[in-house]
mmCIF file of C-alpha atoms in Angstrom:
data_model
loop_
_atom_site.group_PDB
_atom_site.id
_atom_site.type_symbol
_atom_site.label_atom_id
_atom_site.label_comp_id
_atom_site.label_asym_id
_atom_site.label_seq_id
_atom_site.Cartn_x
_atom_site.Cartn_y
_atom_site.Cartn_z
ATOM 1 C CA MET B 30 -3.293 -28.925 3.702
ATOM 2 C CA ILE B 31 -5.955 -26.874 5.468
ATOM 3 C CA VAL B 32 -4.537 -23.643 4.019
ATOM 4 C CA LYS B 33 -4.758 -25.097 0.503
ATOM 5 C CA PHE B 34 -8.353 -26.149 1.091
ATOM 6 C CA ILE B 35 -9.329 -22.738 2.494
ATOM 7 C CA SER B 36 -7.682 -20.861 -0.358
ATOM 8 C CA LEU B 37 -9.288 -23.091 -3.010
ATOM 9 C CA ALA B 38 -12.728 -22.787 -1.386
ATOM 10 C CA THR B 39 -12.327 -19.019 -1.179
ATOM 11 C CA ALA B 40 -11.285 -18.842 -4.826
ATOM 12 C CA ILE B 41 -14.301 -20.898 -5.920
ATOM 13 C CA VAL B 42 -16.715 -18.766 -3.881
ATOM 14 C CA THR B 43 -15.128 -15.539 -5.128
ATOM 15 C CA LEU B 44 -15.332 -16.667 -8.737
ATOM 16 C CA ASP B 45 -18.986 -17.635 -8.208
ATOM 17 C CA VAL B 46 -19.758 -14.226 -6.691
ATOM 18 C CA TYR B 47 -18.056 -12.546 -9.642
ATOM 19 C CA LEU B 48 -20.102 -14.585 -12.143
ATOM 20 C CA GLN B 49 -23.340 -13.960 -10.213
ATOM 21 C CA SER B 50 -22.645 -10.226 -10.175
ATOM 22 C CA GLN B 51 -22.319 -10.270 -13.953
ATOM 23 C CA LEU B 52 -25.412 -12.435 -14.556
ATOM 24 C CA SER B 53 -27.945 -11.126 -12.040
ATOM 25 C CA SER B 54 -26.909 -8.201 -9.904
ATOM 26 C CA SER B 55 -30.327 -8.071 -8.201
ATOM 27 C CA ASP B 56 -29.761 -11.411 -6.437
ATOM 28 C CA PRO B 57 -30.355 -11.312 -2.638
ATOM 29 C CA LEU B 58 -26.725 -12.373 -2.174
ATOM 30 C CA PHE B 59 -25.726 -8.804 -2.951
ATOM 31 C CA PHE B 60 -27.323 -7.502 0.221
ATOM 32 C CA PHE B 61 -24.263 -8.996 1.964
ATOM 33 C CA THR B 62 -21.535 -8.760 -0.664
ATOM 34 C CA SER B 63 -20.712 -6.127 -3.235
ATOM 35 C CA ASN B 64 -21.746 -6.464 -6.864
ATOM 36 C CA ASN B 65 -19.302 -3.760 -7.953
ATOM 37 C CA LEU B 66 -17.252 -5.035 -10.909
ATOM 38 C CA ALA B 67 -13.941 -3.519 -9.733
ATOM 39 C CA VAL B 68 -14.352 -4.954 -6.230
ATOM 40 C CA ASN B 69 -15.150 -8.418 -7.582
ATOM 41 C CA ILE B 70 -12.169 -8.364 -9.950
ATOM 42 C CA ALA B 71 -9.930 -7.309 -7.047
ATOM 43 C CA PHE B 72 -11.247 -10.228 -4.988
ATOM 44 C CA VAL B 73 -10.623 -12.668 -7.850
ATOM 45 C CA ILE B 74 -7.026 -11.402 -8.077
ATOM 46 C CA LEU B 75 -6.659 -11.701 -4.289
ATOM 47 C CA SER B 76 -7.983 -15.269 -4.458
ATOM 48 C CA VAL B 77 -5.500 -16.178 -7.195
ATOM 49 C CA VAL B 78 -2.663 -14.772 -5.040
ATOM 50 C CA MET B 79 -3.931 -16.794 -2.070
ATOM 51 C CA VAL B 80 -4.053 -20.031 -4.081
ATOM 52 C CA ALA B 81 -0.629 -19.427 -5.622
ATOM 53 C CA LEU B 82 0.889 -18.662 -2.236
ATOM 54 C CA SER B 83 -0.733 -21.627 -0.499
ATOM 55 C CA PHE B 84 0.647 -24.101 -3.055
ATOM 56 C CA LYS B 85 4.236 -22.871 -2.718
ATOM 57 C CA LYS B 86 6.723 -24.820 -0.638
ATOM 58 C CA ARG B 87 8.954 -21.949 0.433
ATOM 59 C CA PHE B 88 9.695 -18.294 -0.213
ATOM 60 C CA ASP B 89 12.393 -17.562 -2.771
ATOM 61 C CA SER B 90 13.616 -14.340 -1.170
ATOM 62 C CA TRP B 91 13.478 -12.636 2.155
ATOM 63 C CA LEU B 92 11.637 -9.654 0.658
ATOM 64 C CA SER B 93 8.780 -11.863 -0.582
ATOM 65 C CA HIS B 94 8.498 -13.313 2.915
ATOM 66 C CA ALA B 95 8.471 -9.822 4.475
ATOM 67 C CA GLY B 96 5.901 -8.655 1.922
ATOM 68 C CA SER B 97 3.586 -11.544 2.688
ATOM 69 C CA VAL B 98 3.898 -10.928 6.435
ATOM 70 C CA ILE B 99 2.988 -7.266 5.952
ATOM 71 C CA ALA B 100 0.164 -8.115 3.518
ATOM 72 C CA GLY B 101 -1.221 -10.769 5.882
ATOM 73 C CA LEU B 102 -1.221 -8.387 8.838
ATOM 74 C CA ALA B 103 -2.730 -5.552 6.813
ATOM 75 C CA LEU B 104 -5.499 -7.708 5.330
ATOM 76 C CA PHE B 105 -6.266 -9.330 8.689
ATOM 77 C CA SER B 106 -6.430 -5.941 10.436
ATOM 78 C CA PHE B 107 -8.502 -4.307 7.691
ATOM 79 C CA GLY B 108 -10.904 -7.260 7.559
ATOM 80 C CA THR B 109 -11.345 -7.329 11.342
ATOM 81 C CA VAL B 110 -11.902 -3.591 11.712
ATOM 82 C CA GLY B 111 -14.111 -3.483 8.620
ATOM 83 C CA GLY B 112 -16.185 -6.391 9.900
ATOM 84 C CA PHE B 113 -16.903 -4.578 13.139
ATOM 85 C CA MET B 114 -17.512 -1.279 11.385
ATOM 86 C CA SER B 115 -19.617 -2.615 8.495
ATOM 87 C CA ASP B 116 -22.823 -1.276 10.059
ATOM 88 C CA ALA B 117 -21.389 2.235 10.348
ATOM 89 C CA ASN B 118 -22.174 4.720 7.631
ATOM 90 C CA ASN B 119 -18.782 5.463 6.097
ATOM 91 C CA ALA B 120 -17.264 5.934 2.638
ATOM 92 C CA LEU B 121 -16.843 2.189 2.073
ATOM 93 C CA THR B 122 -20.432 1.224 2.944
ATOM 94 C CA SER B 123 -21.568 1.239 -0.667
ATOM 95 C CA VAL B 124 -18.416 -0.523 -1.908
ATOM 96 C CA LEU B 125 -17.600 -3.205 0.688
ATOM 97 C CA LEU B 126 -20.259 -5.160 2.552
ATOM 98 C CA PRO B 127 -19.920 -7.679 5.449
ATOM 99 C CA LEU B 128 -19.037 -10.746 3.347
ATOM 100 C CA ASN B 129 -16.370 -8.730 1.546
ATOM 101 C CA TYR B 130 -14.741 -7.960 4.885
ATOM 102 C CA LEU B 131 -14.974 -11.654 5.773
ATOM 103 C CA LEU B 132 -13.136 -12.574 2.561
ATOM 104 C CA ILE B 133 -10.480 -9.935 3.296
ATOM 105 C CA LEU B 134 -10.068 -11.365 6.799
ATOM 106 C CA GLU B 135 -9.802 -14.873 5.384
ATOM 107 C CA ALA B 136 -7.168 -13.756 2.871
ATOM 108 C CA GLY B 137 -5.177 -12.197 5.694
ATOM 109 C CA VAL B 138 -5.323 -15.421 7.691
ATOM 110 C CA VAL B 139 -4.231 -17.584 4.735
ATOM 111 C CA ILE B 140 -1.386 -15.269 3.719
ATOM 112 C CA GLY B 141 -0.306 -14.890 7.352
ATOM 113 C CA ILE B 142 -0.259 -18.656 7.942
ATOM 114 C CA CYS B 143 1.778 -19.145 4.770
ATOM 115 C CA ALA B 144 4.207 -16.436 5.868
ATOM 116 C CA LEU B 145 4.663 -17.992 9.295
ATOM 117 C CA SER B 146 4.907 -21.627 8.264
ATOM 118 C CA TYR B 147 6.984 -21.610 5.052
ATOM 119 C CA SER B 148 10.750 -21.633 5.096
ATOM 120 C CA HIS B 149 12.485 -18.564 3.777
ATOM 121 C CA PRO B 150 16.015 -17.238 3.309
ATOM 122 C CA LYS B 151 17.692 -15.466 6.201
ATOM 123 C CA TYR B 152 17.376 -11.743 6.692
ATOM 124 C CA PRO B 153 20.139 -10.043 4.738
ATOM 125 C CA GLU B 154 22.798 -8.709 7.062
ATOM 126 C CA LYS B 155 22.796 -5.402 5.316
ATOM 127 C CA LEU B 156 19.764 -4.389 3.308
ATOM 128 C CA SER B 157 21.385 -1.790 1.114
ATOM 129 C CA LEU B 158 19.896 0.805 -1.132
ATOM 130 C CA SER B 159 20.908 -1.231 -4.165
ATOM 131 C CA HIS B 160 18.433 -3.982 -3.175
ATOM 132 C CA MET B 161 15.650 -1.439 -2.950
ATOM 133 C CA MET B 162 16.671 0.183 -6.229
ATOM 134 C CA LEU B 163 16.494 -3.188 -7.974
ATOM 135 C CA LEU B 164 12.917 -3.562 -6.754
ATOM 136 C CA ILE B 165 12.019 -0.039 -7.803
ATOM 137 C CA ASN B 166 13.607 -0.552 -11.224
ATOM 138 C CA LYS B 167 11.440 -3.634 -11.757
ATOM 139 C CA LEU B 168 8.342 -1.568 -11.043
ATOM 140 C CA ALA B 169 9.435 1.651 -12.747
ATOM 141 C CA PHE B 170 8.660 2.637 -16.286
ATOM 142 C CA LEU B 171 10.543 4.910 -18.628
ATOM 143 C CA VAL B 172 9.648 8.574 -18.444
ATOM 144 C CA PRO B 173 9.883 10.337 -21.794
ATOM 145 C CA GLN B 174 12.357 13.217 -22.021
ATOM 146 C CA ILE B 175 11.039 16.640 -23.004
ATOM 147 C CA PRO B 176 12.801 17.523 -26.272
ATOM 148 C CA HIS B 177 12.756 21.307 -25.749
ATOM 149 C CA SER B 178 13.791 23.664 -23.000
ATOM 150 C CA PRO B 179 11.261 25.837 -21.195
ATOM 151 C CA THR B 180 10.349 29.135 -22.789
ATOM 152 C CA PRO B 181 12.590 32.087 -21.758
ATOM 153 C CA HIS B 182 9.882 34.053 -19.951
ATOM 154 C CA ILE B 183 9.097 31.043 -17.711
ATOM 155 C CA ALA B 184 12.803 30.491 -16.961
ATOM 156 C CA GLY B 185 13.212 34.181 -16.070
ATOM 157 C CA LEU B 186 10.099 34.036 -13.914
ATOM 158 C CA SER B 187 11.389 31.042 -11.965
ATOM 159 C CA SER B 188 14.766 32.717 -11.302
ATOM 160 C CA SER B 189 13.038 35.880 -10.053
ATOM 161 C CA ILE B 190 10.843 33.797 -7.735
ATOM 162 C CA ARG B 191 13.944 31.992 -6.451
ATOM 163 C CA ASN B 192 15.663 35.341 -5.740
ATOM 164 C CA ASN B 193 12.587 36.687 -3.924
ATOM 165 C CA VAL B 194 12.371 33.573 -1.736
ATOM 166 C CA ALA B 195 16.077 33.770 -0.865
ATOM 167 C CA SER B 196 15.896 37.452 0.109
ATOM 168 C CA THR B 197 12.718 36.897 2.162
ATOM 169 C CA SER B 198 14.259 33.997 4.063
ATOM 170 C CA GLU B 199 17.373 36.083 4.826
ATOM 171 C CA ARG B 200 15.191 38.811 6.321
ATOM 172 C CA LEU B 201 13.175 36.369 8.458
ATOM 173 C CA ILE B 202 16.104 34.416 9.894
ATOM 174 C CA MET B 203 18.706 36.575 11.629
ATOM 175 C CA PRO B 204 21.616 35.523 13.885
ATOM 176 C CA THR B 205 21.124 36.130 17.595
ATOM 177 C CA GLN B 206 23.527 38.048 19.731
ATOM 178 C CA SER B 207 25.446 35.990 22.256
ATOM 179 C CA PHE B 208 25.175 37.101 25.850
ATOM 180 C CA SER B 209 27.883 36.512 28.390
ATOM 181 C CA GLY B 210 25.261 35.827 31.025
ATOM 182 C CA GLY B 211 24.307 32.350 29.720
ATOM 183 C CA ASN B 212 22.234 30.617 27.090
ATOM 184 C CA SER B 213 19.548 32.657 25.390
ATOM 185 C CA GLY B 214 17.291 29.598 25.185
ATOM 186 C CA ASN B 215 17.761 29.058 21.467
ATOM 187 C CA SER B 216 20.037 26.143 20.682
ATOM 188 C CA THR B 217 20.405 26.869 16.970
ATOM 189 C CA GLY B 218 21.772 30.363 17.347
ATOM 190 C CA ARG B 219 19.025 31.771 15.093
ATOM 191 C CA THR B 220 15.709 33.321 15.842
ATOM 192 C CA ARG B 221 12.618 34.005 13.765
ATOM 193 C CA MET B 222 11.164 37.460 13.623
ATOM 194 C CA ALA B 223 7.451 37.813 13.068
#
């Protein structure tokens, strides 16, 4: 219940900050939080994810549980470090301000609590490549095929470069001579010449 309340309160505050940044960006509130449009939209999306996750009863798959654990830890760590480093002059000083780091920290706490307290399926005994390929295929998009082959002078150029690289690597890597007195100190049997 507390997680639902925190996520709803965070979503309301984030939506208010977004609306204030669009209406009056010179408000004193923006000394402590960013009025950057992209940052505010990202925080609104993060708030929606927090609310959706806090109103779930359980995780549908083990990968969603693992993803929320990783996201919770990453957001919590980034928010904590950013909160302590918000006074330092770094690349994020003009983009993220102290209240932004506090919202990131809060999102990490909410997502982490949801990940630890909700029931989830067991860890698959064997997480095969096919599971990962299914995830990648969901995220992938079709790449258009090039309808023509490369021009002949480029193809000839690439084969000549390939031949030059092969001959150079043969000259640099030469087999060592074996000594009957013991190991020469090189376990691969090859040595590089400068």
